[in-house]
Short mmCIF file of C-alpha atoms and ligand atoms in Angstrom, two decimals:
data_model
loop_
_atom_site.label_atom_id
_atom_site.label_comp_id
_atom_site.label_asym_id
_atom_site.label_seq_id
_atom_site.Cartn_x
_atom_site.Cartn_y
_atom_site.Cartn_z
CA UNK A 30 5.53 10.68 -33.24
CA UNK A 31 6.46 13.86 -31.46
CA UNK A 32 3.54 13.96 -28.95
CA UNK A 33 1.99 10.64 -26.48
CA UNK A 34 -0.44 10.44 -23.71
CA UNK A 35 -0.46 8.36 -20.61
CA UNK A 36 -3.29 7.25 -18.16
CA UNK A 37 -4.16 4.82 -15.70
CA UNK A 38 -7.75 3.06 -15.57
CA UNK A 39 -9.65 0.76 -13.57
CA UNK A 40 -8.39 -0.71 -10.41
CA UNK A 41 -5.39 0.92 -9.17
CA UNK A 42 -2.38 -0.77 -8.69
CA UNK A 43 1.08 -0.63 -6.63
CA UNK A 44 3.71 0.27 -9.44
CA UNK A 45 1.47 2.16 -11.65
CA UNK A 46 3.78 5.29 -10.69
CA UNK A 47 7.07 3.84 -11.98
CA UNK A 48 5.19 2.70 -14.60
CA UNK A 49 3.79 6.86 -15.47
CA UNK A 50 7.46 7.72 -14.96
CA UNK A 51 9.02 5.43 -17.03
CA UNK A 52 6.71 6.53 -20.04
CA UNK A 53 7.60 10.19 -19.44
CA UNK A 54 11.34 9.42 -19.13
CA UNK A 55 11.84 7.30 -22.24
CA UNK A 56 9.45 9.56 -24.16
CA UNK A 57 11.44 12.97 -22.86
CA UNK A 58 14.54 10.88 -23.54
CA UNK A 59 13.56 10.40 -27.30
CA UNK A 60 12.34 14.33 -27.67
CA UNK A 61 9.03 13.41 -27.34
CA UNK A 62 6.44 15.92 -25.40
CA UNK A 63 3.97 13.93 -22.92
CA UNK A 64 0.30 14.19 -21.60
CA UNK A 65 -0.99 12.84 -18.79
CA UNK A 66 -4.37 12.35 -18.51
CA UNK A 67 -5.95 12.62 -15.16
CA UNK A 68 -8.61 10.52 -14.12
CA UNK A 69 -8.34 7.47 -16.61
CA UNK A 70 -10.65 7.28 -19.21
CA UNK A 71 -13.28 9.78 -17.52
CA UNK A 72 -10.57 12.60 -17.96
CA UNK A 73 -9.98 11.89 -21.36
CA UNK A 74 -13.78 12.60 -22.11
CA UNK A 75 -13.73 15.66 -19.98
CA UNK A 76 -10.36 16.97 -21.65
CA UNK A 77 -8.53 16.50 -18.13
CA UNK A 78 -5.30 16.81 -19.76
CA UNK A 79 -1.87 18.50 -18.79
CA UNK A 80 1.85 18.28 -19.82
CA UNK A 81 4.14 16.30 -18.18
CA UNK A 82 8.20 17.31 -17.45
CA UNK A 83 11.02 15.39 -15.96
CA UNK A 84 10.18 16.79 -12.54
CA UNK A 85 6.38 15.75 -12.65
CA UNK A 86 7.62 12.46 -12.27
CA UNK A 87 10.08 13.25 -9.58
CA UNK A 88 9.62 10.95 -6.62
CA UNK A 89 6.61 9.40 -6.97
CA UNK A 90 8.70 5.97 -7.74
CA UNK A 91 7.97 4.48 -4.61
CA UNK A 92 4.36 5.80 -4.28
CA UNK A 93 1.43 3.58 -4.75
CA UNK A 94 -1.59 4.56 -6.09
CA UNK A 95 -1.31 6.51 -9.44
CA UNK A 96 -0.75 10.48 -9.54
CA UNK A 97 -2.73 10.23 -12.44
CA UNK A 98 -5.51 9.52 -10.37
CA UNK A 99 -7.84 6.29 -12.21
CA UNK A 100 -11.53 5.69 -12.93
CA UNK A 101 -14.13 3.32 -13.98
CA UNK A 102 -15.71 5.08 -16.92
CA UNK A 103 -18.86 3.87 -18.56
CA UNK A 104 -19.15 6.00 -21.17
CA UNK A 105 -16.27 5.29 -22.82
CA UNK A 106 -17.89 1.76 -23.38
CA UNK A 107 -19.76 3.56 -26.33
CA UNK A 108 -18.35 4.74 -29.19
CA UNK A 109 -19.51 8.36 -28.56
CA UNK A 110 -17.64 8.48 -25.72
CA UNK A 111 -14.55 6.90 -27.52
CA UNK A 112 -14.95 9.41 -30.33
CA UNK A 113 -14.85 12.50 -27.72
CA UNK A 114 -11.83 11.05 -26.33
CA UNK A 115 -9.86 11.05 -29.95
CA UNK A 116 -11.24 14.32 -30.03
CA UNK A 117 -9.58 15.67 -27.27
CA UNK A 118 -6.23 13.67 -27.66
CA UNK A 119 -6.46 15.10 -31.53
CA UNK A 120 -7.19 19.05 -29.98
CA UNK A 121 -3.73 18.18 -28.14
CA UNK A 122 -1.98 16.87 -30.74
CA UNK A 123 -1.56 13.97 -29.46
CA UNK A 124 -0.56 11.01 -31.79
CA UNK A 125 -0.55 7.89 -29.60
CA UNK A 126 -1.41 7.11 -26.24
CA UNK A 127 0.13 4.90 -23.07
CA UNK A 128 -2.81 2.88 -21.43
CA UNK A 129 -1.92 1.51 -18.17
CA UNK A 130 -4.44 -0.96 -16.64
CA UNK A 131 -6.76 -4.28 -16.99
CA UNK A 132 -9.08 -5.57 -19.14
CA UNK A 133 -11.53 -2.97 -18.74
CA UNK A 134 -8.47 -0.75 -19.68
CA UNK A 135 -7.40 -2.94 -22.28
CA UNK A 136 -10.84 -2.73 -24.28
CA UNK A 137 -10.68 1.12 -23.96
CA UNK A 138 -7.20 0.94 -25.89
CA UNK A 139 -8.88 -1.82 -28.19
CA UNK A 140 -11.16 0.31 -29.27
CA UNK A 141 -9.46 3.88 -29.78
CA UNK A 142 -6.50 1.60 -31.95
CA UNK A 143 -9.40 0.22 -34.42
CA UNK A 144 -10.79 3.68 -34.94
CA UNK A 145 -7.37 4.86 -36.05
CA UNK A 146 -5.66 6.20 -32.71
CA UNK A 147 -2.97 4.31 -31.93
CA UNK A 148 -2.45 2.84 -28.17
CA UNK A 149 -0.46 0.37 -26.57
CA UNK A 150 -1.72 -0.93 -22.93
CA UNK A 151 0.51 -1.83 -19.96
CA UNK A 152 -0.73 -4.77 -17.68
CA UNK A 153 -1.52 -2.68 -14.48
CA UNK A 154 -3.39 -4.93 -11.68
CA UNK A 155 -3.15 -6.80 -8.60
CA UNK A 156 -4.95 -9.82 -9.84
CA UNK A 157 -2.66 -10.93 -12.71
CA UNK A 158 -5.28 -12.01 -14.96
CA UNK A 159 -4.04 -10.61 -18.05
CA UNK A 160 -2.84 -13.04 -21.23
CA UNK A 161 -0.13 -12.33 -22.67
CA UNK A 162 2.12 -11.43 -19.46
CA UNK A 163 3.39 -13.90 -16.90
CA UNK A 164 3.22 -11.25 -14.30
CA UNK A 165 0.96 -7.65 -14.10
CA UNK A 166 2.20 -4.59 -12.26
CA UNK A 167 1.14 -4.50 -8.98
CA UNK A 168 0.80 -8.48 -8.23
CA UNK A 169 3.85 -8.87 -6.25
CA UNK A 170 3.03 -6.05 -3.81
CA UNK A 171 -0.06 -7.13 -3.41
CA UNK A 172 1.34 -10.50 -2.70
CA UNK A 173 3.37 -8.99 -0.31
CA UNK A 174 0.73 -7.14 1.56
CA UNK A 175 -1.72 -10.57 1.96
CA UNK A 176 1.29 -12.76 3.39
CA UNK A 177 2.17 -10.11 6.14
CA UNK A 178 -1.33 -9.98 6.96
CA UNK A 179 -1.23 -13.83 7.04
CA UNK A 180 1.28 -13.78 8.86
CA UNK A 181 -0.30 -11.36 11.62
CA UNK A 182 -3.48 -13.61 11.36
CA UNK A 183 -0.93 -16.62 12.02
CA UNK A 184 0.21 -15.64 15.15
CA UNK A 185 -3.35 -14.52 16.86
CA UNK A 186 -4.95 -17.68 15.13
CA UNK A 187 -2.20 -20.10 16.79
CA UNK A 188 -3.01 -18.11 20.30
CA UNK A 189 -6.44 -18.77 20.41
CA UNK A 190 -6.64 -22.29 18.30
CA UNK A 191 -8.86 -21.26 15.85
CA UNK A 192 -9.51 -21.82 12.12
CA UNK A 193 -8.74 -18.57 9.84
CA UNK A 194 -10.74 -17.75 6.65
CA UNK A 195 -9.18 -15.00 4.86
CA UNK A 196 -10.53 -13.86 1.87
CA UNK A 197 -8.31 -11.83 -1.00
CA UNK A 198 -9.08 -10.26 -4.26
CA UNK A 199 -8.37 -11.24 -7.78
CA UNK A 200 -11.86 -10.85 -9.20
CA UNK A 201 -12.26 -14.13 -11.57
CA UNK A 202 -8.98 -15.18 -11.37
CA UNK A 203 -7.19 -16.87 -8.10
CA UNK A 204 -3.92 -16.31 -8.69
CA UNK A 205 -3.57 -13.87 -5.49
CA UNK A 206 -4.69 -16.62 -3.66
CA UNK A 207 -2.95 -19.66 -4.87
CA UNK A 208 0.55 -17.44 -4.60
CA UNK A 209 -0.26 -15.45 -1.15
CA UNK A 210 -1.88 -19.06 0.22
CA UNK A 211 1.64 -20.87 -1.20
CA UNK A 212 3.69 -18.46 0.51
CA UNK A 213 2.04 -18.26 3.03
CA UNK A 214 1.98 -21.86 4.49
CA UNK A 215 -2.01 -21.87 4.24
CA UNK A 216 -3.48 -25.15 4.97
CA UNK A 217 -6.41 -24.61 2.50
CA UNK A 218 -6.50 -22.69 -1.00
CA UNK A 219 -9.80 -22.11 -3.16
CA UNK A 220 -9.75 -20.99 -6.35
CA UNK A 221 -12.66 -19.87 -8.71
CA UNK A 222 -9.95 -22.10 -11.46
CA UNK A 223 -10.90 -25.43 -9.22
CA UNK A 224 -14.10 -26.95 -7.53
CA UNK A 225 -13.54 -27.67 -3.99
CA UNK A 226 -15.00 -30.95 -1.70
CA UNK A 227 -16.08 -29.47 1.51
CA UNK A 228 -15.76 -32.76 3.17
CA UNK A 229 -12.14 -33.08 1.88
CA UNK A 230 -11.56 -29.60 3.38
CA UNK A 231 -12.77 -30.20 6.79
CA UNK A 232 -11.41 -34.08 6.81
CA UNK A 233 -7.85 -32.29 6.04
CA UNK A 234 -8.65 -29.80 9.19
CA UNK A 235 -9.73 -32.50 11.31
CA UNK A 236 -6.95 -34.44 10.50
CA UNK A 237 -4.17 -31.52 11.29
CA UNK A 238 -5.97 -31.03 14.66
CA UNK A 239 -5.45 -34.64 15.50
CA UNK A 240 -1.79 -34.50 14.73
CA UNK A 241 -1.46 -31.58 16.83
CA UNK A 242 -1.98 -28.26 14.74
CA UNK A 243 -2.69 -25.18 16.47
CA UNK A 244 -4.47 -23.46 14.07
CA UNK A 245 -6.12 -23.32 9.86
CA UNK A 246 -5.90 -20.93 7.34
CA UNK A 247 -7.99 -21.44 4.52
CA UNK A 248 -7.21 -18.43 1.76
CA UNK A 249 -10.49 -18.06 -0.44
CA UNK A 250 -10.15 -15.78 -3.32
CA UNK A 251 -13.30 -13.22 -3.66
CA UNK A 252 -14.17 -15.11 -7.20
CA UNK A 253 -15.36 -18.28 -5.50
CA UNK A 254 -17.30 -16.95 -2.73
CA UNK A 255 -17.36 -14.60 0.33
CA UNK A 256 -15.52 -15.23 2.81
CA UNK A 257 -18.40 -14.92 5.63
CA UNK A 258 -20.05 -17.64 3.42
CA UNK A 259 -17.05 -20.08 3.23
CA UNK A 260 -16.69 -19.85 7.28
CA UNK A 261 -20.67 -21.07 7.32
CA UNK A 262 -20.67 -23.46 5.11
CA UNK A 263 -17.25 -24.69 7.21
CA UNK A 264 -18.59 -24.45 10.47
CA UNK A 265 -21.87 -26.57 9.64
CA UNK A 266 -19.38 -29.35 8.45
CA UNK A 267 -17.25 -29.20 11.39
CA UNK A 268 -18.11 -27.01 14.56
CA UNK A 269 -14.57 -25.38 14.40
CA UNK A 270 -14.63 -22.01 16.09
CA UNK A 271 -14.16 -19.75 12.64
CA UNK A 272 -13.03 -16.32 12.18
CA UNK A 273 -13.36 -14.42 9.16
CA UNK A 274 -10.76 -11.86 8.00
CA UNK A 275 -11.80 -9.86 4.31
CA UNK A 276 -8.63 -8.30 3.56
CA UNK A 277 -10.26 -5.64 0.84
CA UNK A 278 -8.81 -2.83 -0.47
CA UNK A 279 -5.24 -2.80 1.08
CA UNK A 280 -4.55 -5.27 -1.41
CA UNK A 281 -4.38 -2.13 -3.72
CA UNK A 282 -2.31 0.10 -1.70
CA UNK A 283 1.37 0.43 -0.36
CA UNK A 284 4.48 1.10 -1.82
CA UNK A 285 5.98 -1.36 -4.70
CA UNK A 286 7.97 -3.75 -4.26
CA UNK A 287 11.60 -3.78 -5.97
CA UNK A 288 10.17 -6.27 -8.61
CA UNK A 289 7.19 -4.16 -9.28
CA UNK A 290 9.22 -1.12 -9.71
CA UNK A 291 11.59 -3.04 -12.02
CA UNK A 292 8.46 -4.67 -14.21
CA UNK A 293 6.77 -1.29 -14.39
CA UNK A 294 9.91 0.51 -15.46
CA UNK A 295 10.65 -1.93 -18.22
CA UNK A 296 7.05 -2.19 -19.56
CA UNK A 297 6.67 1.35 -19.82
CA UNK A 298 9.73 2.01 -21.15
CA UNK A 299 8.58 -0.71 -24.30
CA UNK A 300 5.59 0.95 -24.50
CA UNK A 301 6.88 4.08 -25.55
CA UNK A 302 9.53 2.59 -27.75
CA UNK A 303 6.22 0.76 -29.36
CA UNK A 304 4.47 4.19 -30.25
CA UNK A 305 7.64 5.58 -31.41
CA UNK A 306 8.39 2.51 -33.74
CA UNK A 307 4.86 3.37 -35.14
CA UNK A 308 3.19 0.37 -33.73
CA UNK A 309 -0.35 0.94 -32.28
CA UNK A 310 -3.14 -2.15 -31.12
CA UNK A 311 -0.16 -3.80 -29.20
CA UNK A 312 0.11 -4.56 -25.27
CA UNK A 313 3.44 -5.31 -23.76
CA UNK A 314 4.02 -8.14 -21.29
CA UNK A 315 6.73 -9.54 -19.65
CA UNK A 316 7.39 -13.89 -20.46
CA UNK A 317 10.68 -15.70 -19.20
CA UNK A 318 12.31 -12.46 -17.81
CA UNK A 319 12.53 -11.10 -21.68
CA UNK A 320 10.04 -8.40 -22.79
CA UNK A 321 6.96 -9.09 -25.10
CA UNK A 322 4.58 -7.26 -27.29
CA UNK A 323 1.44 -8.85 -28.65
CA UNK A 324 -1.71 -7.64 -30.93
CA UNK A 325 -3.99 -6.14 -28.01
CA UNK A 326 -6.97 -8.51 -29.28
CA UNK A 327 -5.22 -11.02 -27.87
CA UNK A 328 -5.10 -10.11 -24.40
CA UNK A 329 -8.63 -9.78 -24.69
CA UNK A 330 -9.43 -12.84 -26.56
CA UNK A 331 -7.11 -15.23 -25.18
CA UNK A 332 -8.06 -16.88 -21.71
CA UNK A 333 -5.82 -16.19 -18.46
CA UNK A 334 -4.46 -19.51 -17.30
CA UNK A 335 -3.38 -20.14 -14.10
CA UNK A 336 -0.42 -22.32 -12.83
CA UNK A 337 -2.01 -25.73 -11.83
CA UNK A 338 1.23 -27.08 -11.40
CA UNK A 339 1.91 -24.52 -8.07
CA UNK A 340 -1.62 -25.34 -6.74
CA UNK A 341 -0.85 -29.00 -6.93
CA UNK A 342 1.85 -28.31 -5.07
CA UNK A 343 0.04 -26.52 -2.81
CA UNK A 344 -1.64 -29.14 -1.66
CA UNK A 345 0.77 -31.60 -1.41
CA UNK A 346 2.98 -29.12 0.92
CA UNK A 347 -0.31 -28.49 3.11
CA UNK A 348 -0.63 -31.74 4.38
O1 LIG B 415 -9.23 -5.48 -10.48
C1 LIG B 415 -8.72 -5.13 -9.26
C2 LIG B 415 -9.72 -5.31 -8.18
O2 LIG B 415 -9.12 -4.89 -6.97
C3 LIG B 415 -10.30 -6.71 -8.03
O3 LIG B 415 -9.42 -7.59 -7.38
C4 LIG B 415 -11.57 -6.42 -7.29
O4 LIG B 415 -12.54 -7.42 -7.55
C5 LIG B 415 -12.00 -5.11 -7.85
O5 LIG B 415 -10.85 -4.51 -8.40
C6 LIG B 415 -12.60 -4.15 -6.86
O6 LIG B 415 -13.08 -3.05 -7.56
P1 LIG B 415 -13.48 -1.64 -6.94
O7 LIG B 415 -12.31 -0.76 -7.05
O8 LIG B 415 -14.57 -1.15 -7.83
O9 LIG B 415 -13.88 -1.85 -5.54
#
C-alpha cells in the first residue's frame, strides 16, 4: 500500500487531531503518501481531498476539534453515494483509508470495506459507546470538561442551597454520566442503562437535607430525558428550589487531555500499521492498556455495555 486516506466523521471529538497526526506520521514513517479528506464523509463525495506532509500535522496535537473539519453525511448512507466516494479515493490512488469516528462513522467504513475498499475505523467520540474499545478518543476530556463544570455548579449550588440538575451528553449510552457523576461526588446519577424510582430519588434528597447537606446534584445523561424535564418531574415530588444546567456542546471542545493524546496516538498509529499489513474491515480499540483490532461488524453488531459495577458504587458512595 503506497497511498491511505484519513477523515474524521460525525461528532467531533477532543483528540481527533493527535489521532490525524499519528496516521500521517506512521504512514510518512513507512514511505507511505497520505490524503486527508476534508469534511468527513461529505468531502469524500465532493472530492475534497488534499495531500498531507509532516508539517500539516505540525502543532495541532493539542488542538481540539479536527483540522479535517467533520460532517454528518446522508448520502453516503446509500450506496451511490458510497460508490462516488471509491471513485474519488480510486481517481487519487488511494488504496485504503483511516476512518476516525462513531458508529455513524463506523457503518461508512463498513460499507466501503464490503465493496472492496479497504478501511479501518478509529473510535473517535465523547460518549464511549463503541464495542470493542474500553475507552473512545475524546471521553476523558470530555470527562474532564463536565467535572470542572460540576465543580463550578458545586460551589454556587452550596451558596444558595439549592438542588442542581445537570444534564450531559452521551446520546444512548450514560457512560459520561455515570463517570463525570462518580467523579464528581454527584448525589444522583441517571442512566438511559437503568430505570430510576423518583420517590427513591427525592427520599435520598430529603434525607441528605435532614442530615445537613447544603446542596444536590443529580447528573442526567441526555439519553434518559431532558434535563428541564427531570427538574419538573423533581420539583412536583419534592418542592426543592431546582436549577437546571444543560452543559451541550462544550462537552465536544477543549484541548485533550494527556490520556487522550496518548490513546489517539496509539490507535492511529495501529491503524495505519493495519492498512499496511493488508488488513481492511477492522477497527482498532484499546482493552487492558494493550492494543486491539477486531472485524468492524463487530463494533456494529455487538452491544456497548456499560460498567454496572462503578454505578453500584456510585450509589453506595452517594449516600
Ligand atoms: O455523538 C456525540 C454527540 O455529541 C452526542 O453526545 C450528542 O447526542 C450528539 O453528538 C449531538 O450531535 P450534533 O453534533 O448533531 O449536535
Amino acid at each position: 500500500m503506497k497511498k491511505i486516506g484519513v477523515l474524521t466523521s460525525g461528532g467531533d471529538a477532543p483528540g481527533m487531531n493527535p489521532a490525524i497526526r499519528a496516521v500521517v506520521r506512521k504512514a510518512i514513517f513507512h514511505n507511505v503518501d497520505v490524503y486527508g479528506i476534508y469534511g468527513g464523509y461529505s468531502g469524500l463525495i465532493s472530492g475534497n481531498i488534499k495531500k498531507l506532509e509532516l508539517g500539516s500535522v505540525g502543532d495541532i496535537i493539542h488542538r481540539g476539534g479536527t483540522m479535517l473539519h467533520s460532517a454528518r453525511c446522508i448520502e453516503f448512507k446509500n450506496k451511490e453515494g458510497q460508490q462516488k466516494g471509491i471513485e474519488q479515493l480510486r481517481a487519487h490512488g488511494i488504496e485504503g483509508l483511516v476512518v476516525i469516528g462513531g458508529d455513524g462513522s463506523y457503518r461508512g467504513a463498513m460499507a466501503l470495506s464490503e465493496q472492496g475498499f479497504p478501511c479501518v475505523g478509529v473510535p473517535g467520540t465523547i460518549d464511549n459507546d463503541i464495542p470493542g474499545t474500553e475507552q473512545t478518543i475524546g471521553f476523558d476530556t470530555a470527562l474532564n470538561t463536565v467535572i470542572d463544570a460540576i465543580d463550578k455548579i458545586r460551589d454556587t449550588a452550596t451558596s444558595h442551597e439549592r438542588t442542581f440538575v445537570i444534564e450531559v451528553m452521551g446520546r444512548n449510552a450514560g457512560d459520561i454520566a455515570l463517570w463525570a457523576g462518580l467523579a464528581g461526588g454527584a448525589e444522583t446519577i441517571l442512566i438511559p442503562e437503568e430505570n430510576y424510582d423518583m420517590n427513591e430519588i427525592a427520599e435520598r434528597l430529603r434525607s441528605g437535607q435532614e442530615r445537613g447537606k447544603k446542596h444536590s446534584i443529580i447528573i442526567v445523561a441526555e439519553g434518559v430525558c431532558s434535563g428541564y424535564e427531570f427538574a419538573r418531574q423533581l420539583e412536583e415530588a419534592t418542592n426543592f428550589d431546582t436549577r437546571v444546567s444543560v452543559l451541550g456542546h462544550i462537552q465536544r471542545g477543549g484541548s485533550p487531555t494527556a490520556a487522550d493524546r496518548v490513546l489517539a496516538s496509539r490507535l492511529g498509529a495501529r491503524a495505519v500499521e493495519l492498512l499496511i499489513e493488508g488488513k481492511g474491515g477492522r477497527a482498532v480499540g484499546i482493552e487492558k492498556n494493550k492494543l486491539v483490532d477486531y472485524d468492524i461488524i463487530d463494533a456494529l453488531n455487538q452491544k456497548h455495555t456499560l460498567d454496572l459495577d462503578l454505578f453500584n458504587l456510585s450509589k453506595e458512595l452517594s449516600i
